[in-house]
CSV table of C-alpha atoms in Angstrom, one decimal:
chain,number,residue,atom,x,y,z
A,1,MET,CA,-142.8,11.1,46.3
A,2,SER,CA,-146.6,11.3,46.7
A,3,THR,CA,-148.1,8.5,48.8
A,4,GLN,CA,-150.9,8.1,46.2
A,5,ASN,CA,-150.6,5.8,43.2
A,6,VAL,CA,-147.3,4.4,44.4
A,7,THR,CA,-146.3,1.3,42.4
A,8,MET,CA,-143.4,-1.1,42.8
A,9,ASP,CA,-141.8,0.3,39.6
A,10,SER,CA,-141.9,3.8,41.0
A,11,LEU,CA,-140.4,2.7,44.3
A,12,LEU,CA,-137.6,0.9,42.5
A,13,GLU,CA,-136.9,3.8,40.2
A,14,GLU,CA,-136.6,6.1,43.2
A,15,LEU,CA,-134.3,3.7,45.0
A,16,LEU,CA,-132.1,3.2,42.0
A,17,GLY,CA,-131.9,6.9,41.4
A,18,THR,CA,-130.5,7.7,44.9
A,19,ASP,CA,-126.9,8.3,45.6
A,20,ASN,CA,-126.9,5.6,48.3
A,21,PRO,CA,-123.9,3.4,47.7
A,22,ALA,CA,-125.7,0.5,49.3
A,23,ALA,CA,-128.5,0.7,46.7
A,24,PRO,CA,-128.6,-2.5,44.7
A,25,SER,CA,-128.4,-2.6,40.9
A,26,ALA,CA,-131.4,-3.2,38.7
A,27,GLU,CA,-130.1,-6.7,37.8
A,28,THR,CA,-129.8,-7.6,41.5
A,29,LEU,CA,-133.3,-6.3,42.3
A,30,ALA,CA,-134.8,-8.2,39.4
A,31,ALA,CA,-133.0,-11.4,40.5
A,32,ALA,CA,-134.1,-11.0,44.1
A,33,LEU,CA,-137.8,-10.3,43.2
A,34,ALA,CA,-138.1,-13.0,40.6
A,35,PRO,CA,-140.2,-16.0,41.7
A,36,ASP,CA,-138.2,-19.0,42.6
A,37,ALA,CA,-138.9,-21.8,40.1
A,38,GLY,CA,-138.4,-24.4,42.8
A,39,VAL,CA,-141.1,-23.0,45.1
A,40,GLU,CA,-144.5,-24.5,44.3
A,41,SER,CA,-147.6,-22.3,44.3
A,42,THR,CA,-150.3,-24.9,44.2
A,43,PRO,CA,-152.9,-24.4,47.0
A,44,TRP,CA,-152.5,-26.7,50.0
A,45,PHE,CA,-156.0,-28.2,49.6
A,46,VAL,CA,-155.3,-29.1,46.0
A,47,LYS,CA,-152.1,-30.7,47.1
A,48,ALA,CA,-154.0,-32.6,49.8
A,49,LEU,CA,-156.5,-34.0,47.3
A,50,VAL,CA,-153.6,-34.9,45.0
A,51,GLY,CA,-152.0,-36.8,47.9
A,52,ILE,CA,-155.2,-38.8,48.6
A,53,ALA,CA,-155.5,-39.7,44.9
A,54,ALA,CA,-151.9,-40.6,44.8
A,55,TRP,CA,-152.3,-43.0,47.8
A,56,VAL,CA,-155.2,-44.8,46.0
A,57,ALA,CA,-153.2,-44.9,42.8
A,58,ALA,CA,-150.2,-46.3,44.6
A,59,ILE,CA,-152.3,-49.1,46.1
A,60,LEU,CA,-153.8,-50.0,42.8
A,61,LEU,CA,-150.3,-50.0,41.2
A,62,GLY,CA,-149.1,-52.5,43.9
A,63,VAL,CA,-152.1,-54.7,43.2
A,64,PHE,CA,-151.4,-54.5,39.5
A,65,PHE,CA,-147.8,-55.6,39.9
A,66,SER,CA,-148.9,-58.4,42.2
A,67,LEU,CA,-151.4,-59.7,39.6
A,68,LEU,CA,-148.6,-59.7,37.0
A,69,ASN,CA,-146.4,-61.9,39.2
A,70,LEU,CA,-143.5,-59.5,38.8
A,71,ILE,CA,-142.7,-59.4,42.5
A,72,ASP,CA,-142.5,-62.9,43.8
A,73,THR,CA,-139.5,-62.4,46.1
A,74,GLY,CA,-138.2,-59.6,48.3
A,75,GLU,CA,-135.2,-59.0,46.0
A,76,GLU,CA,-137.5,-58.4,43.1
A,77,MET,CA,-139.6,-56.0,45.1
A,78,VAL,CA,-136.6,-53.9,46.0
A,79,MET,CA,-135.3,-53.9,42.4
A,80,LEU,CA,-138.7,-53.0,40.9
A,81,GLY,CA,-139.3,-50.4,43.6
A,82,GLY,CA,-135.9,-48.8,42.9
A,83,VAL,CA,-136.6,-48.6,39.2
A,84,ILE,CA,-140.0,-47.0,39.9
A,85,LEU,CA,-138.5,-44.4,42.2
A,86,VAL,CA,-135.9,-43.4,39.6
A,87,VAL,CA,-138.7,-43.0,37.0
A,88,ALA,CA,-140.9,-41.0,39.5
A,89,VAL,CA,-138.1,-38.6,40.5
A,90,GLY,CA,-137.1,-38.1,36.9
A,91,LEU,CA,-140.7,-37.5,35.9
A,92,LYS,CA,-141.2,-35.0,38.6
A,93,TRP,CA,-138.1,-33.0,37.7
A,94,TRP,CA,-139.1,-33.1,34.0
A,95,ALA,CA,-142.6,-31.7,34.6
A,96,ARG,CA,-142.6,-30.0,37.9
A,97,SER,CA,-145.5,-27.6,37.1
A,98,ALA,CA,-147.9,-30.0,35.5
A,99,ILE,CA,-150.6,-31.3,37.9
A,100,PHE,CA,-151.3,-34.5,36.0
A,101,TRP,CA,-147.7,-35.6,35.6
A,102,GLY,CA,-147.1,-34.5,39.2
A,103,GLN,CA,-149.9,-36.7,40.4
A,104,LEU,CA,-148.6,-39.6,38.4
A,105,SER,CA,-145.2,-39.1,39.8
A,106,PHE,CA,-146.5,-38.9,43.3
A,107,ALA,CA,-148.3,-42.3,42.8
A,108,LEU,CA,-145.2,-43.9,41.4
A,109,VAL,CA,-143.0,-42.6,44.2
A,110,LEU,CA,-145.3,-44.0,46.9
A,111,ALA,CA,-145.6,-47.3,45.1
A,112,GLY,CA,-141.8,-47.5,44.8
A,113,GLU,CA,-141.3,-46.7,48.5
A,114,GLY,CA,-143.8,-49.4,49.4
A,115,LEU,CA,-142.2,-52.0,47.3
A,116,ILE,CA,-138.8,-51.3,48.6
A,117,LEU,CA,-139.9,-51.4,52.3
A,118,VAL,CA,-142.0,-54.5,51.9
A,119,GLY,CA,-139.1,-56.2,50.0
A,120,ILE,CA,-136.6,-55.3,52.7
A,121,GLY,CA,-139.0,-56.6,55.4
A,122,THR,CA,-139.5,-59.8,53.4
A,123,ILE,CA,-135.7,-60.3,53.2
A,124,SER,CA,-134.7,-59.3,56.7
A,125,GLN,CA,-137.8,-60.2,58.8
A,126,GLU,CA,-136.7,-57.6,61.3
A,127,THR,CA,-138.6,-54.5,62.2
A,128,THR,CA,-135.5,-52.4,63.1
A,129,THR,CA,-134.1,-53.1,59.6
A,130,VAL,CA,-137.2,-51.8,57.9
A,131,ALA,CA,-137.3,-48.8,60.2
A,132,TRP,CA,-133.6,-47.9,59.4
A,133,ALA,CA,-134.4,-48.4,55.7
A,134,LEU,CA,-137.5,-46.1,56.0
A,135,LEU,CA,-135.4,-43.5,57.7
A,136,ALA,CA,-132.7,-43.5,55.1
A,137,LEU,CA,-135.1,-43.7,52.1
A,138,GLU,CA,-137.3,-40.8,53.3
A,139,ALA,CA,-134.3,-38.6,54.1
A,140,LEU,CA,-133.0,-39.1,50.6
A,141,LEU,CA,-136.4,-38.4,49.0
A,142,PHE,CA,-136.8,-35.3,51.2
A,143,LEU,CA,-133.7,-33.9,49.5
A,144,ILE,CA,-134.2,-35.0,45.9
A,145,TYR,CA,-137.9,-35.3,45.3
A,146,PRO,CA,-139.2,-31.7,44.6
A,147,ASP,CA,-142.7,-31.9,46.1
A,148,ALA,CA,-143.8,-30.0,49.2
A,149,LEU,CA,-146.5,-32.4,50.2
A,150,HIS,CA,-144.2,-35.5,49.8
A,151,ARG,CA,-141.5,-33.7,51.8
A,152,ILE,CA,-144.0,-33.2,54.7
A,153,LEU,CA,-144.9,-36.9,54.4
A,154,SER,CA,-141.2,-37.9,54.4
A,155,LEU,CA,-140.6,-35.9,57.5
A,156,LEU,CA,-143.5,-37.6,59.3
A,157,ALA,CA,-142.3,-41.0,58.0
A,158,MET,CA,-138.9,-40.3,59.5
A,159,VAL,CA,-140.4,-39.5,62.8
A,160,GLY,CA,-142.5,-42.6,62.7
A,161,ALA,CA,-139.3,-44.7,62.0
A,162,LEU,CA,-137.6,-43.1,65.0
A,163,LEU,CA,-140.6,-44.0,67.1
A,164,VAL,CA,-140.4,-47.6,66.0
A,165,LEU,CA,-136.7,-47.7,66.8
A,166,PHE,CA,-137.2,-46.3,70.3
A,167,TYR,CA,-139.9,-48.9,70.9
A,168,GLU,CA,-137.8,-51.8,69.7
A,169,TRP,CA,-134.9,-50.5,71.8
A,170,HIS,CA,-137.2,-50.4,74.8
A,171,GLN,CA,-136.4,-46.7,75.3
A,172,PRO,CA,-139.7,-44.9,75.2
A,173,GLN,CA,-138.3,-42.1,77.3
A,174,LEU,CA,-136.4,-40.9,74.2
A,175,LEU,CA,-139.8,-39.6,73.0
A,176,HIS,CA,-139.2,-36.5,75.2
A,177,LEU,CA,-136.1,-35.6,73.2
A,178,LEU,CA,-138.0,-36.0,70.0
A,179,ILE,CA,-140.8,-33.6,71.3
A,180,VAL,CA,-138.4,-31.0,72.5
A,181,GLY,CA,-136.4,-31.3,69.3
A,182,ALA,CA,-139.5,-30.7,67.2
A,183,GLY,CA,-140.3,-27.6,69.3
A,184,LEU,CA,-136.8,-26.3,68.8
A,185,GLY,CA,-137.0,-27.1,65.1
A,186,THR,CA,-140.2,-25.2,64.7
A,187,VAL,CA,-138.8,-22.1,66.4
A,188,ALA,CA,-135.5,-22.4,64.4
A,189,VAL,CA,-137.4,-22.5,61.0
A,190,GLY,CA,-139.4,-19.4,62.0
A,191,GLN,CA,-136.3,-17.6,63.2
A,192,ALA,CA,-134.3,-18.4,60.0
A,193,GLU,CA,-137.3,-18.1,57.6
A,194,PHE,CA,-136.3,-14.9,55.8
A,195,ALA,CA,-132.7,-16.1,55.4
A,196,LEU,CA,-133.9,-19.5,54.0
A,197,LEU,CA,-136.4,-17.8,51.6
A,198,SER,CA,-133.7,-15.7,50.1
A,199,SER,CA,-131.4,-18.8,49.6
A,200,ARG,CA,-131.4,-21.9,47.5
A,201,PHE,CA,-133.1,-23.7,50.4
A,202,ALA,CA,-136.4,-21.8,50.0
A,203,ARG,CA,-138.2,-24.9,48.8
A,204,PHE,CA,-137.7,-26.6,52.1
A,205,VAL,CA,-139.3,-23.8,54.3
A,206,SER,CA,-142.9,-24.8,53.8
A,207,PRO,CA,-142.4,-28.6,54.3
A,208,LEU,CA,-140.3,-28.0,57.4
A,209,ARG,CA,-142.7,-25.5,58.9
A,210,TYR,CA,-145.8,-27.7,58.5
A,211,GLY,CA,-144.1,-31.0,58.9
A,212,LEU,CA,-142.5,-30.0,62.3
A,213,ALA,CA,-145.8,-28.4,63.4
A,214,VAL,CA,-147.8,-31.7,62.8
A,215,THR,CA,-144.9,-33.7,64.3
A,216,LEU,CA,-144.9,-31.5,67.5
A,217,ALA,CA,-148.6,-31.7,68.0
A,218,GLY,CA,-148.8,-35.4,67.0
A,219,LEU,CA,-146.1,-36.5,69.4
A,220,CYS,CA,-147.8,-34.7,72.3
A,221,ILE,CA,-150.9,-36.9,71.8
A,222,PHE,CA,-148.9,-39.8,73.3
A,223,ALA,CA,-149.2,-38.0,76.6
A,224,LEU,CA,-152.9,-38.6,76.6
A,225,GLY,CA,-152.5,-42.3,77.1
A,226,ASP,CA,-150.0,-45.0,78.2
A,227,TRP,CA,-150.0,-47.1,75.0
A,228,TYR,CA,-146.4,-46.2,74.1
A,229,GLY,CA,-144.9,-46.6,77.6
A,230,THR,CA,-143.5,-43.1,78.0
A,231,THR,CA,-143.7,-41.7,81.5
A,232,ALA,CA,-142.7,-38.5,83.4
A,233,TRP,CA,-144.3,-36.2,80.9
A,234,TRP,CA,-143.2,-33.2,83.0
A,235,ILE,CA,-139.9,-33.6,81.1
A,236,SER,CA,-141.5,-32.7,77.8
A,237,THR,CA,-143.5,-29.9,79.4
A,238,ALA,CA,-140.5,-28.4,81.0
A,239,GLY,CA,-138.5,-28.6,77.8
A,240,LEU,CA,-141.3,-27.0,75.7
A,241,ALA,CA,-141.7,-24.3,78.4
A,242,LEU,CA,-138.0,-23.4,77.9
A,243,VAL,CA,-138.5,-23.4,74.1
A,244,LEU,CA,-141.4,-21.0,74.6
A,245,LEU,CA,-139.3,-18.7,76.8
A,246,TYR,CA,-136.6,-18.7,74.1
A,247,LEU,CA,-139.2,-17.9,71.5
A,248,VAL,CA,-140.5,-15.0,73.6
A,249,SER,CA,-136.9,-13.6,73.8
A,250,ARG,CA,-136.5,-13.7,70.1
A,251,ILE,CA,-139.8,-11.9,69.5
A,252,LEU,CA,-138.8,-9.2,72.1
A,253,ARG,CA,-135.5,-8.8,70.3
A,254,ASP,CA,-137.3,-8.3,67.0
A,255,LEU,CA,-139.5,-5.7,68.8
A,256,GLU,CA,-136.3,-4.0,70.2
A,257,GLN,CA,-137.5,-4.5,73.7
A,258,PRO,CA,-135.1,-5.2,76.7
A,259,LEU,CA,-134.8,-8.8,77.6
A,260,LEU,CA,-134.8,-8.0,81.3
A,261,GLY,CA,-137.8,-5.7,81.1
A,262,PRO,CA,-141.3,-6.1,82.5
A,263,LEU,CA,-142.5,-7.9,79.4
A,264,THR,CA,-140.0,-10.7,80.1
A,265,LEU,CA,-141.1,-10.9,83.7
A,266,TRP,CA,-144.7,-11.1,82.6
A,267,ALA,CA,-144.0,-13.9,80.1
A,268,VAL,CA,-141.9,-15.9,82.7
A,269,GLY,CA,-144.6,-15.6,85.3
A,270,ALA,CA,-147.4,-16.7,82.8
A,271,ILE,CA,-145.4,-19.7,81.6
A,272,ALA,CA,-144.5,-20.7,85.2
A,273,LEU,CA,-148.1,-20.4,86.2
A,274,LEU,CA,-149.2,-22.6,83.3
A,275,CYS,CA,-146.7,-25.3,84.2
A,276,ILE,CA,-148.4,-25.9,87.6
A,277,PRO,CA,-151.7,-27.4,86.3
A,278,ALA,CA,-150.4,-28.6,82.9
A,279,TYR,CA,-147.2,-30.3,83.9
A,280,GLN,CA,-148.4,-33.6,82.5
A,281,THR,CA,-149.9,-32.0,79.3
A,282,PRO,CA,-147.1,-30.8,77.0
A,283,GLY,CA,-149.6,-30.4,74.1
A,284,LEU,CA,-150.7,-27.1,75.6
A,285,PHE,CA,-147.2,-25.7,75.4
A,286,ALA,CA,-146.8,-27.1,71.9
A,287,ALA,CA,-149.9,-25.4,70.7
A,288,LEU,CA,-148.8,-22.1,72.3
A,289,ILE,CA,-145.4,-22.4,70.5
A,290,LEU,CA,-147.2,-22.9,67.2
A,291,LEU,CA,-149.6,-20.0,67.8
A,292,MET,CA,-146.7,-17.6,68.6
A,293,VAL,CA,-144.6,-18.7,65.6
A,294,ALA,CA,-147.6,-18.4,63.3
A,295,ARG,CA,-148.4,-14.9,64.7
A,296,TRP,CA,-144.7,-14.0,64.6
A,297,ARG,CA,-144.3,-14.9,60.9
A,298,ALA,CA,-147.9,-14.1,59.9
A,299,THR,CA,-148.7,-17.6,58.6
A,300,ASP,CA,-152.5,-18.0,58.4
A,301,LEU,CA,-152.6,-21.7,57.8
A,302,LEU,CA,-150.2,-22.4,60.6
A,303,LEU,CA,-152.3,-20.1,62.8
A,304,GLY,CA,-155.4,-22.1,62.0
A,305,LEU,CA,-153.7,-25.4,62.7
A,306,ALA,CA,-152.3,-24.1,66.0
A,307,THR,CA,-155.8,-23.0,67.1
A,308,ILE,CA,-157.2,-26.4,66.3
A,309,PHE,CA,-154.4,-28.1,68.3
A,310,LEU,CA,-154.9,-25.7,71.2
A,311,LEU,CA,-158.6,-26.4,71.4
A,312,PHE,CA,-158.0,-30.2,71.1
A,313,PHE,CA,-155.4,-30.3,73.9
A,314,VAL,CA,-157.5,-28.1,76.2
A,315,GLY,CA,-160.4,-30.4,75.7
A,316,ALA,CA,-158.2,-33.5,76.2
A,317,TYR,CA,-156.7,-32.0,79.3
A,318,TYR,CA,-160.2,-31.2,80.7
A,319,TYR,CA,-161.5,-34.8,80.1
A,320,ASN,CA,-158.4,-36.5,81.5
A,321,LEU,CA,-158.5,-34.7,84.8
A,322,ASN,CA,-159.5,-37.1,87.6
A,323,ILE,CA,-161.5,-34.5,89.5
A,324,THR,CA,-165.1,-33.5,89.9
A,325,LEU,CA,-167.1,-31.6,87.3
A,326,LEU,CA,-167.3,-28.6,89.6
A,327,ASN,CA,-163.5,-28.3,89.9
A,328,LYS,CA,-163.2,-28.8,86.2
A,329,SER,CA,-165.6,-25.9,85.7
A,330,TYR,CA,-163.4,-23.8,88.0
A,331,ILE,CA,-160.3,-24.7,85.9
A,332,LEU,CA,-162.0,-23.8,82.7
A,333,MET,CA,-163.1,-20.4,84.1
A,334,GLY,CA,-159.7,-19.8,85.4
A,335,SER,CA,-158.1,-20.7,82.0
A,336,GLY,CA,-160.5,-18.4,80.2
A,337,LEU,CA,-159.7,-15.5,82.7
A,338,ALA,CA,-156.0,-16.2,82.2
A,339,LEU,CA,-156.4,-16.0,78.4
A,340,LEU,CA,-158.3,-12.7,78.7
A,341,VAL,CA,-155.5,-11.3,80.9
A,342,ALA,CA,-153.0,-12.4,78.3
A,343,TRP,CA,-155.0,-10.7,75.6
A,344,TRP,CA,-155.2,-7.5,77.6
A,345,GLY,CA,-151.4,-7.7,78.2
A,346,LEU,CA,-150.7,-8.2,74.5
A,347,ARG,CA,-152.9,-5.2,73.6
A,348,ARG,CA,-150.9,-3.1,76.0
A,349,VAL,CA,-147.7,-4.3,74.4
A,350,GLU,CA,-149.0,-3.3,70.9
A,351,LYS,CA,-149.8,0.1,72.1
A,352,THR,CA,-146.4,0.5,73.6
A,353,VAL,CA,-144.1,-0.9,70.8
A,354,GLY,CA,-146.5,-0.7,67.8
A,355,SER,CA,-148.2,-3.4,65.9
A,356,ILE,CA,-146.3,-6.7,65.7
A,357,GLN,CA,-147.5,-7.4,62.2
């Protein structure tokens, strides 16, 4: 077939016309290439504006119900919130592609969540009870409420509930497990992305990707201060360094490169060298993990977010160093030189194994 004027239809016709027994049928190809009705195509910035409007609408709904004296007790708050949640979920499933009804449903679901949580807090008067209720409620809505933005918010809310529980249990060191878990989850979603997109779980890929990315970077911000009580940040740094090594091994496997070759030695040396100055700054490794996953899976939005996170943590690392400005300048120059060397090494890799795109 000529390489000019090649269309998808002509490629499919040639594939179906071959004698290859593994060639799929026309019906199978049509089903595989058909867009998934459960995957939303609304741009992320439109979803963000809808989310802001939904928050405002949810607050106004709460004020409206308060003025009507419909929620005098905690039990009434929980009951009314449950009814609103049922209506919101049903409305979203009924009109999933309509922006207006979707925004109304979003506002209702936020108002319902707020009423339930405030009602449970009013009844129990215990922070841990509210945190457990938030964790269970958001996990349920993550599964049944078909909205990508709300699923991201649900994931962040579940992480927030875990942070509250760790704090109430006086176990702030469990934050290290949460950080490393977020790093592993980010890599796992990238690794299984193609399998997930071709399954009935395709609608969960985007919320997990961006929710885990924001979670990973957000949790590493705790390392910049001592307000939460977590210490020994080298634990998170070492854990994320191991996650980064695993990610490098997966990428080398995709490139069909030997795991014990010079590229692996180069990666291990670079990561070990970075651990020396940044052993108390896990955010640098978190940003590098996000950068590599974004480049690995060609995700432009995640690449932009990872770049912002990297610049933020480099700046935070610079200003938190208790050394002179002259030594800080040396560190910045050394970091820039190391990045240039890494760029040069990646360019050599591309020339050796081909483009990684």
